[in-house]
Coordinates of C-alpha atoms in Angstrom, one line a residue:
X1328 CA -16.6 -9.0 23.8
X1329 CA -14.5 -9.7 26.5
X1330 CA -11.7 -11.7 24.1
X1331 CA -12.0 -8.6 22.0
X1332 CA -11.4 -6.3 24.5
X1333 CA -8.2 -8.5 25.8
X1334 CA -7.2 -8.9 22.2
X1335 CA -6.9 -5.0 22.2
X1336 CA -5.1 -4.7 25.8
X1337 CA -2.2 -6.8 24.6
X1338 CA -1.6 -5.2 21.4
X1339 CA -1.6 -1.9 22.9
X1340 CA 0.4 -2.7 25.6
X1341 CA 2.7 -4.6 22.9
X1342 CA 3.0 -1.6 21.1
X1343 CA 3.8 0.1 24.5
X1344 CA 6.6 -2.6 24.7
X1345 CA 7.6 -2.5 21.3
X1346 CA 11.5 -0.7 20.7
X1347 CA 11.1 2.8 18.6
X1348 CA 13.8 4.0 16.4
X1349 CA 14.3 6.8 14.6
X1350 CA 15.7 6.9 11.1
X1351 CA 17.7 9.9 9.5
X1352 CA 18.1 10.3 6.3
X1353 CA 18.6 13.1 3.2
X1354 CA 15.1 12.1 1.0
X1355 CA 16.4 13.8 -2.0
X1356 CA 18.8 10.7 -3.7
X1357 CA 16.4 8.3 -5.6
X1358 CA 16.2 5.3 -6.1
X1359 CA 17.2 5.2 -2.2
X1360 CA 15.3 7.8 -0.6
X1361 CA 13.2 10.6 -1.9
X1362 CA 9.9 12.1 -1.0
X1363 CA 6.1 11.5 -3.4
X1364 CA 3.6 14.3 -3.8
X1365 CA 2.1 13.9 -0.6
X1366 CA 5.7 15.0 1.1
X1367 CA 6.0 11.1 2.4
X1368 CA 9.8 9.8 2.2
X1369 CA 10.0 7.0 0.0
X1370 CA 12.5 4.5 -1.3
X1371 CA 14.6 1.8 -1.2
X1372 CA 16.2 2.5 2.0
X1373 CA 13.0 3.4 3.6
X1374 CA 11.3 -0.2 2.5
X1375 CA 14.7 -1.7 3.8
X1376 CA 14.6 -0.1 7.1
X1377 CA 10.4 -0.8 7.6
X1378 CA 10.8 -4.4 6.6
X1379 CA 13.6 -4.6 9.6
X1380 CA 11.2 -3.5 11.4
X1381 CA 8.6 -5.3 11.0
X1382 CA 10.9 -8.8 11.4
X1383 CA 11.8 -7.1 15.1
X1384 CA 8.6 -5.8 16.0
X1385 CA 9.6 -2.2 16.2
X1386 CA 8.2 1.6 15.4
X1387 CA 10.2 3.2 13.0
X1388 CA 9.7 6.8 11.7
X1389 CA 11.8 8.9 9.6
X1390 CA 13.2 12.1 9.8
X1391 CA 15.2 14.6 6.9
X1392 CA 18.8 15.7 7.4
X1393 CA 21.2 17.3 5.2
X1394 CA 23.9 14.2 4.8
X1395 CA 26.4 15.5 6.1
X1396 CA 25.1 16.2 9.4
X1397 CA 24.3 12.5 9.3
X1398 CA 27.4 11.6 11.2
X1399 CA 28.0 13.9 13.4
X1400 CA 24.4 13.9 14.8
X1401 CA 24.3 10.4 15.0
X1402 CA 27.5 10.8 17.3
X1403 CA 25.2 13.1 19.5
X1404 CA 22.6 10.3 19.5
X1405 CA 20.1 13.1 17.9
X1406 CA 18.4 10.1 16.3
X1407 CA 18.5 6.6 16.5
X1408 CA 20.1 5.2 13.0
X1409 CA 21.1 6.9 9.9
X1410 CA 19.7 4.8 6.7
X1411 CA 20.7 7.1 3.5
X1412 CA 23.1 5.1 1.1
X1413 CA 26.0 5.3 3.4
X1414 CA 28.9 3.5 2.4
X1415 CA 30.7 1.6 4.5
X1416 CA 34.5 2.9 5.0
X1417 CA 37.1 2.2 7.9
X1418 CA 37.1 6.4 8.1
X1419 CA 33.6 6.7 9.1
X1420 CA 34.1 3.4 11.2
X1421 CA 36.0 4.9 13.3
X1422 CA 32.8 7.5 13.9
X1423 CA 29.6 4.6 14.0
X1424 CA 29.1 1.4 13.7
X1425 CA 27.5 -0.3 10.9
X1426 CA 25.3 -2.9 10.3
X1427 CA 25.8 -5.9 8.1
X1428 CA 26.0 -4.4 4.0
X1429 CA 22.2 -4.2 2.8
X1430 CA 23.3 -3.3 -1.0
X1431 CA 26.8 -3.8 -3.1
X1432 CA 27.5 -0.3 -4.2
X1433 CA 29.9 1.2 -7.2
X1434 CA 30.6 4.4 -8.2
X1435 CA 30.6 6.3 -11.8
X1436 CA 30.8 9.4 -13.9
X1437 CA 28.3 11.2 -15.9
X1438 CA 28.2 13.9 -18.3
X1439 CA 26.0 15.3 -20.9
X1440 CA 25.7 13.7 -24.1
X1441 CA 28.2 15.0 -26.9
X1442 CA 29.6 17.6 -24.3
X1443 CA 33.1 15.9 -22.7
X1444 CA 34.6 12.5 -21.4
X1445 CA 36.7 11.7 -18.4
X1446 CA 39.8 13.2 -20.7
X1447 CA 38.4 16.4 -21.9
X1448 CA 36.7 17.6 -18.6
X1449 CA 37.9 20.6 -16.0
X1450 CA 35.2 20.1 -13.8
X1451 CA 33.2 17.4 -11.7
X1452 CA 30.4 18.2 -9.1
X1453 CA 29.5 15.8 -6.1
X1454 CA 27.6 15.9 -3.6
X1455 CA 29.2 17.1 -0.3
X1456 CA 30.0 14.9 3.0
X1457 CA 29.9 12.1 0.6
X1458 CA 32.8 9.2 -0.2
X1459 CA 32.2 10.4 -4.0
X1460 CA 33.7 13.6 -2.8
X1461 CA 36.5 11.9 -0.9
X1462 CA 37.7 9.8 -4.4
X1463 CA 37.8 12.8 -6.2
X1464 CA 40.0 14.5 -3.5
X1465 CA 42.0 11.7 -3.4
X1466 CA 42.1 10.6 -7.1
X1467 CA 40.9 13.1 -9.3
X1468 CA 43.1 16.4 -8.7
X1469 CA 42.9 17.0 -12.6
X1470 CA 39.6 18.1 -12.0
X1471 CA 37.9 21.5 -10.6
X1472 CA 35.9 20.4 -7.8
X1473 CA 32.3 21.6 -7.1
X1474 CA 30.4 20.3 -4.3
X1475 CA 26.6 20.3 -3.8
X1476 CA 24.2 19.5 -1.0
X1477 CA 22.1 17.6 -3.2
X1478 CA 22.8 16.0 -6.8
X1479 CA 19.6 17.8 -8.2
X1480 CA 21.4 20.8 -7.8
X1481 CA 24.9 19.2 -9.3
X1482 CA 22.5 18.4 -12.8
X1483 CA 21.1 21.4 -12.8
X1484 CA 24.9 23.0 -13.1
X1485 CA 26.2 20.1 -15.1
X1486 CA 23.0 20.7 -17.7
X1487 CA 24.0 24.7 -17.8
X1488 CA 27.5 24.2 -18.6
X1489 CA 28.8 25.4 -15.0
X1490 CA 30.5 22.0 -14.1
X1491 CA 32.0 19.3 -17.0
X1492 CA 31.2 15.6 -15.4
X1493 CA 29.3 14.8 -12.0
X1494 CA 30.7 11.3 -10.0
X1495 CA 28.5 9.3 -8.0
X1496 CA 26.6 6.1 -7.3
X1497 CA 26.0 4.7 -10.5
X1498 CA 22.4 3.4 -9.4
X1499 CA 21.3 6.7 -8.1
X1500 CA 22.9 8.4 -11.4
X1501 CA 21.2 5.2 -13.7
X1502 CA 17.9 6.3 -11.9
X1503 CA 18.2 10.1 -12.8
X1504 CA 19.0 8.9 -16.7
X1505 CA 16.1 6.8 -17.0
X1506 CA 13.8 10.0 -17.3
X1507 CA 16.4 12.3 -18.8
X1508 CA 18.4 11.1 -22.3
X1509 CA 20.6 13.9 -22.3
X1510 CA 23.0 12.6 -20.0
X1511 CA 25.0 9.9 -20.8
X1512 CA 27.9 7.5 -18.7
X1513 CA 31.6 8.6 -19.2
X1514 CA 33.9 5.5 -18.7
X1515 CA 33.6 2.6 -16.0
X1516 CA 32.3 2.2 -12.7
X1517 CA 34.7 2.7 -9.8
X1518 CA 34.9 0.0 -6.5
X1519 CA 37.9 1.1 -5.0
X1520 CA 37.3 -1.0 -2.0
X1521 CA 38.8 2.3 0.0
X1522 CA 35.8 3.9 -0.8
X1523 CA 33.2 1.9 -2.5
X1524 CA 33.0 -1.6 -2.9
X1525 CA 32.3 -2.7 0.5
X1526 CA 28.5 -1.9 0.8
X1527 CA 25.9 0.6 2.2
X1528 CA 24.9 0.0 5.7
X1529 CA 23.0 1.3 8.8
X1530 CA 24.6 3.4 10.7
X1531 CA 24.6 3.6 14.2
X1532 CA 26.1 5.2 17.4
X1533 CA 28.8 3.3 18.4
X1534 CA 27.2 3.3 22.1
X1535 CA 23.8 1.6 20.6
X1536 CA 24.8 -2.5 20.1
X1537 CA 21.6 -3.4 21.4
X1538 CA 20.0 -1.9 18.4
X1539 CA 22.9 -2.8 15.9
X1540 CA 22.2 -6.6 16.9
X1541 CA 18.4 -6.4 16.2
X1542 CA 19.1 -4.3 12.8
X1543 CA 21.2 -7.2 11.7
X1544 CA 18.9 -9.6 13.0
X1545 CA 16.1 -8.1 10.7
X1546 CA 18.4 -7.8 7.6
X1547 CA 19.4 -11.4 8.0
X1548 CA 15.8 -12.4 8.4
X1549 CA 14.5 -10.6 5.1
X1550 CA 16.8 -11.3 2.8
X1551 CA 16.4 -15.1 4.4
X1552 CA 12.6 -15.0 3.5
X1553 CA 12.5 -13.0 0.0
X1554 CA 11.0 -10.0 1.4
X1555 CA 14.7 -8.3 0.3
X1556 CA 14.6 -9.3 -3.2
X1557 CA 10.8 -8.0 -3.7
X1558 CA 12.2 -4.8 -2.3
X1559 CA 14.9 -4.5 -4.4
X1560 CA 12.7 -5.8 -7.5
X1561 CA 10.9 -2.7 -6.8
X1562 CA 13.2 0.0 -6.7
X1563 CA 16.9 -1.6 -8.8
X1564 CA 14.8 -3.0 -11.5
X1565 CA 17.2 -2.4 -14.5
X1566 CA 20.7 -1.4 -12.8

């Protein structure tokens, strides 16, 4: 009894010890964060970020944001980290740091089946705050630009005829198609390194490299031992 009650006084006063971090992110971009029937927020991002944990020993929990208050609040240290299939560009470096790249990212075009290509399109949707709407800024003035708070709302528009083509990541996009064959690719995936191409990271405030050395501690350690790959087994299966 008494080993059992020790037992219990150190984990609690582990857990007591243990660093807490906060995690922002906008649950509404599958494969990388989403939320189930029970209102949980799931995804690939979300196993990621617990399985850092887990190698540092801390308490993560997760909280909803629209992305493009993701950045600026971070800057106000109104959470900890933001985990949300950020890319990493030397714009927003300048705003956060980031960790070490946790997934290769690319971007791409889609548009319903039969209904335009890249050359016959007026209009493309993306989803605002994001580097997707930055390239098309930059590099697709040919085009009528919509921007939407979440991509469900962008397919809903580009399925009704409102918008032409919709660019953004190609493995959240590749996700969407697997449960709807009315939408199709339109030409190739985009990596211009000034926008794409360099990864998705963790941010954090630029203050906070305490917690920006334990997060890349963590990465390092599960993509050292497997535990990365079963993640992304689990949720990239098929890109």
């Amino acid at each position: 009894m008494k080993k059992l009650l020790a037992t219990a006084l150190l984990a609690t006063a582990f857990s007591a010890n243990a660093l807490d971090i906060t995690f922002a992110t906008e649950p509404t971009y599958p494969p990388f964060e989403n939320t189930d029937s029970s209102g949980k927020i799931v995804g690939f991002d979300i196993d990621i970020a617990n399985a850092i944990c887990a190698e540092i020993k801390a308490n993560c929990q997760f909280q909803s944001h629209a992305f493009d208050s993701l950045i600026p609040s971070l800057k106000f240290k109104r959470f900890d980290a933001a985990i949300s299939a950020i890319d990493i560009t030397a714009e927003r470096a300048k705003q956060v740091s980031f960790s070490d790249p946790y997934y290769d990212s690319s971007a791409s075009f889609i548009a319903v089946k039969g209904k335009a290509d890249l050359s016959s399109a007026k209009s493309v949707g993306v989803q605002n705050g994001t580097t997707f709407q930055q390239y098309i800024a930059a590099n697709g003035k040919q085009y009528s630009t919509k921007s939407y708070a979440t991509l469900q709302s962008a397919i809903l528009d580009l399925k009704n005829g409102r918008i032409d083509i919709i660019f953004g990541d190609t493995a959240v996009l590749a996700d969407w198609m697997k449960t709807d064959d009315s939408l199709t690719f339109a030409g190739d995936k985009v990596t211009d390194p000034n926008y794409f191409g360099n990864g998705l990271g963790i941010a954090v405030n630029q203050a906070s490299t305490e917690l920006l050395a334990e997060l890349n501690k963590g990465l390092a350690a599960i993509k050292a031992n497997g535990e990365y790959q079963k993640i992304y087994d689990t949720w990239m299966s098929g890109k």
